Short mmCIF file of C-alpha atoms in Angstrom, two decimals:
data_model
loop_
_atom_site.label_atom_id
_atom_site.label_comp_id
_atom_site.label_asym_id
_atom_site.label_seq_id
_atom_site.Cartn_x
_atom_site.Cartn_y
_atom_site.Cartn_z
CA UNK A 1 85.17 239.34 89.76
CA UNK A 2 85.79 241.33 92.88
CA UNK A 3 89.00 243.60 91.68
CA UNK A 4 86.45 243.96 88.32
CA UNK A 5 83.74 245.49 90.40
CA UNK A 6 86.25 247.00 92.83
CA UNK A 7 87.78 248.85 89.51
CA UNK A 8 84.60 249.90 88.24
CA UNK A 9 83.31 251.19 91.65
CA UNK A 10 86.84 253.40 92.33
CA UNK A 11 85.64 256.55 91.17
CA UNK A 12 82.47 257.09 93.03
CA UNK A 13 80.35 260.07 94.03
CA UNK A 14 80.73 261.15 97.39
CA UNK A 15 78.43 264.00 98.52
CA UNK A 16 78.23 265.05 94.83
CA UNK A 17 81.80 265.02 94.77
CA UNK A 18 83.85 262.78 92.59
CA UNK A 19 86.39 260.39 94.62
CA UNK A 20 88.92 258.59 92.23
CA UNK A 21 90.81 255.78 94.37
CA UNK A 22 93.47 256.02 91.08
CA UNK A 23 94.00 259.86 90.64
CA UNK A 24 96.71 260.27 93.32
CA UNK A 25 100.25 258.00 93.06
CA UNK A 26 99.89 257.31 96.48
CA UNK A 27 96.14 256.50 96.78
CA UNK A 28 96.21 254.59 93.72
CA UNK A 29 99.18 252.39 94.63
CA UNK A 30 97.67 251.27 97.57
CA UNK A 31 94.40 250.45 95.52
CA UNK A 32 96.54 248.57 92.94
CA UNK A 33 98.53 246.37 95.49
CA UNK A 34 95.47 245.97 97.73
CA UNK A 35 94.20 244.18 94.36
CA UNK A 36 97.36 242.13 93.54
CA UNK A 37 99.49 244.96 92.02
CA UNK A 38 102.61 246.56 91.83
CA UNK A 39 101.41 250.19 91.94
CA UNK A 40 103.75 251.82 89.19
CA UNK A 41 102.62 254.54 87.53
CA UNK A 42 102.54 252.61 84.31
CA UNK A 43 100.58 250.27 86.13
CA UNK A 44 97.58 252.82 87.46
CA UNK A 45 97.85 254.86 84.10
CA UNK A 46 96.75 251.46 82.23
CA UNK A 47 94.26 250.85 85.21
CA UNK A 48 92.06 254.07 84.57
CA UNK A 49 92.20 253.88 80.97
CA UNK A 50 90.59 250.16 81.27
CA UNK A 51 88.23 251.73 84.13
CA UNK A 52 86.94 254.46 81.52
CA UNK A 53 86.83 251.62 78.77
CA UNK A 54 84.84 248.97 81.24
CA UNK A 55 82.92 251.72 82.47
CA UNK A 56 81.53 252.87 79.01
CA UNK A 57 80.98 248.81 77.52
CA UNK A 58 79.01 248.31 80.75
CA UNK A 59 76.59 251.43 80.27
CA UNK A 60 76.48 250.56 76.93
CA UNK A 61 78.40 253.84 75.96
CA UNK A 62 81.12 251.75 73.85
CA UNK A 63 81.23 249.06 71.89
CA UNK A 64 83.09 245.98 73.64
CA UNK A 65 85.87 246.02 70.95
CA UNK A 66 86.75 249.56 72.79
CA UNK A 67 88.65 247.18 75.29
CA UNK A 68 90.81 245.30 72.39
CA UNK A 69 93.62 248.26 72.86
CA UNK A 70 93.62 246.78 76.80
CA UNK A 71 94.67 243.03 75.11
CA UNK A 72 97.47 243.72 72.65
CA UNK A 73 100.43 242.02 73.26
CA UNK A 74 98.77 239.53 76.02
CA UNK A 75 99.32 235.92 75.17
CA UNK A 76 97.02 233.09 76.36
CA UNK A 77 98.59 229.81 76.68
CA UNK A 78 96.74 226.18 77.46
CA UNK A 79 98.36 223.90 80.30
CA UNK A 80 97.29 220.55 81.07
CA UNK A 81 97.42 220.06 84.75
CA UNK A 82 96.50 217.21 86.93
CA UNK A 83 93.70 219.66 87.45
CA UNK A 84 92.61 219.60 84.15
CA UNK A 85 92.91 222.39 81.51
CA UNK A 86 94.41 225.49 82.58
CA UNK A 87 94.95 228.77 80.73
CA UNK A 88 98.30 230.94 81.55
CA UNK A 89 98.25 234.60 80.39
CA UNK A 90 101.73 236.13 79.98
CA UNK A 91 101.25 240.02 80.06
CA UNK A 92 103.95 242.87 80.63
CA UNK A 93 103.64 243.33 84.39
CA UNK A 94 102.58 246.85 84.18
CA UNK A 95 99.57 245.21 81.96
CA UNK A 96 98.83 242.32 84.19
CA UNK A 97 95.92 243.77 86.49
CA UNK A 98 94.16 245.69 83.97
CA UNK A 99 93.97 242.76 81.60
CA UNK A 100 92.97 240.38 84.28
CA UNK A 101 90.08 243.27 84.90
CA UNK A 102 89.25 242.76 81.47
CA UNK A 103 89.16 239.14 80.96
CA UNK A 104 86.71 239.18 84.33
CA UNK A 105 84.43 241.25 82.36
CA UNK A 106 84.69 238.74 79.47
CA UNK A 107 83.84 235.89 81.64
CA UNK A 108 81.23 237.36 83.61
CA UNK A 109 79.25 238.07 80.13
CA UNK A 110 79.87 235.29 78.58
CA UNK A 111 78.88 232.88 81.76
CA UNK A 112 76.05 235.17 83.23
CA UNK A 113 74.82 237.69 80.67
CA UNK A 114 73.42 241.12 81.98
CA UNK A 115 74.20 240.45 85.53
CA UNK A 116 76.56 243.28 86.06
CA UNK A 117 75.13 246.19 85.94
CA UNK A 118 75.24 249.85 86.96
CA UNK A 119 72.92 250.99 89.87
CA UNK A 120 69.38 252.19 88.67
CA UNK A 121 69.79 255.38 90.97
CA UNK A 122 71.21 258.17 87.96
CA UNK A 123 72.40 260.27 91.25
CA UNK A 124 74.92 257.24 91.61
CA UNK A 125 77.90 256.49 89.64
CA UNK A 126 78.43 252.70 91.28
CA UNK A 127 77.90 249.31 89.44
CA UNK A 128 76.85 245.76 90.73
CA UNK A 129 76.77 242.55 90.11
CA UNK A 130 73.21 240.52 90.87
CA UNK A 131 73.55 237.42 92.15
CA UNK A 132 69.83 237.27 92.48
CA UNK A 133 68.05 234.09 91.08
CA UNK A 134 65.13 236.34 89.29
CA UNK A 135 68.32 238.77 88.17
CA UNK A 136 65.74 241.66 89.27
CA UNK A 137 68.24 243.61 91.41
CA UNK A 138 68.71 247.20 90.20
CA UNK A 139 70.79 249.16 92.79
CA UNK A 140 74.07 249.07 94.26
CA UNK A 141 73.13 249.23 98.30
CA UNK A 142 69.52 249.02 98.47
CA UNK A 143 70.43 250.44 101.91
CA UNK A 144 71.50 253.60 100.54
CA UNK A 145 70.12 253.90 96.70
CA UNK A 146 66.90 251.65 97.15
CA UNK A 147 65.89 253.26 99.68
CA UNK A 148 65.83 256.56 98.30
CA UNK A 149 64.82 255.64 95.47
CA UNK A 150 61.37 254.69 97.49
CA UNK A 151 61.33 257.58 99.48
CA UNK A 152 61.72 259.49 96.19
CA UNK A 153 58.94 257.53 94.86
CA UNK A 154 56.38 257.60 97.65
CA UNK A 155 57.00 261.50 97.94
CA UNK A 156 56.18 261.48 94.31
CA UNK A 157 52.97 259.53 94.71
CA UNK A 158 51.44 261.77 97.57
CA UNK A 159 52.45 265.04 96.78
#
């Protein structure tokens, strides 16, 4: 769940100024081993194009078949463990951290439905993930977007 968010949050505004964490080899390498990765260009080509796909499913731009492309090829395999059942997913490596991005996003709607989200603040380009127990929360930082998203409110109200 974190490298899904932490995918989906990599491209952020930053004083009105777009900061992609992917963009540059060297930036994006770091990003993509930070998060498990080997950092090849393959790798962090494959990595933005499921960032734009996630990115667009979670708005509600795109349908979620848009991320199918992302799963060709991958292979899911059942294990029985003396844990129990256990699911191994054999990948290209180049593939691996994108689809593992992608199956996150799968499990996250399938076992709680609507909870990630992007932030209610339009200024803001960042998504979350409410762990809330009324599932009421609408922005990323309420530090940073909730509160100006009051202030914006109030000024509203007594002007």
């Amino acid at each position: 769940m974190d490298a899904l968010l932490d995918l989906l949050n990599s491209r952020p505004l930053v004083d009105g100024e777009e900061r992609d964490a992917l963009r540059d080899p060297a930036d994006g390498r770091r990003w993509a081993r930070e998060h498990g990765g080997d950092g090849t260009l393959a790798e962090l080509a494959l990595l933005r194009e499921a960032r734009d796909a996630l990115w667009d499913v979670v708005r509600g731009e795109r349908p979620p078949a848009a991320l199918g492309p992302l799963l060709e090829g991958v292979h899911r395999t059942p294990e029985i463990t003396s844990d129990g059942l256990q699911w191994t997913v054999r990948t290209p490596p180049h593939a691996r951290l994108a689809v593992e991005t992608v199956l996150a996003w799968a499990a996250t709607e399938e076992q709680m439905p609507g909870r990630l989200r992007p932030c209610a603040n339009t200024g803001c380009r960042l998504f979350l993930f409410d762990r809330s127990r009324a599932n009421r929360a609408r922005w990323c930082s309420m530090a940073v977007c909730g509160n100006r998203e009051k202030a914006r409110r109030h000024y509203e109200r007594t002007r």
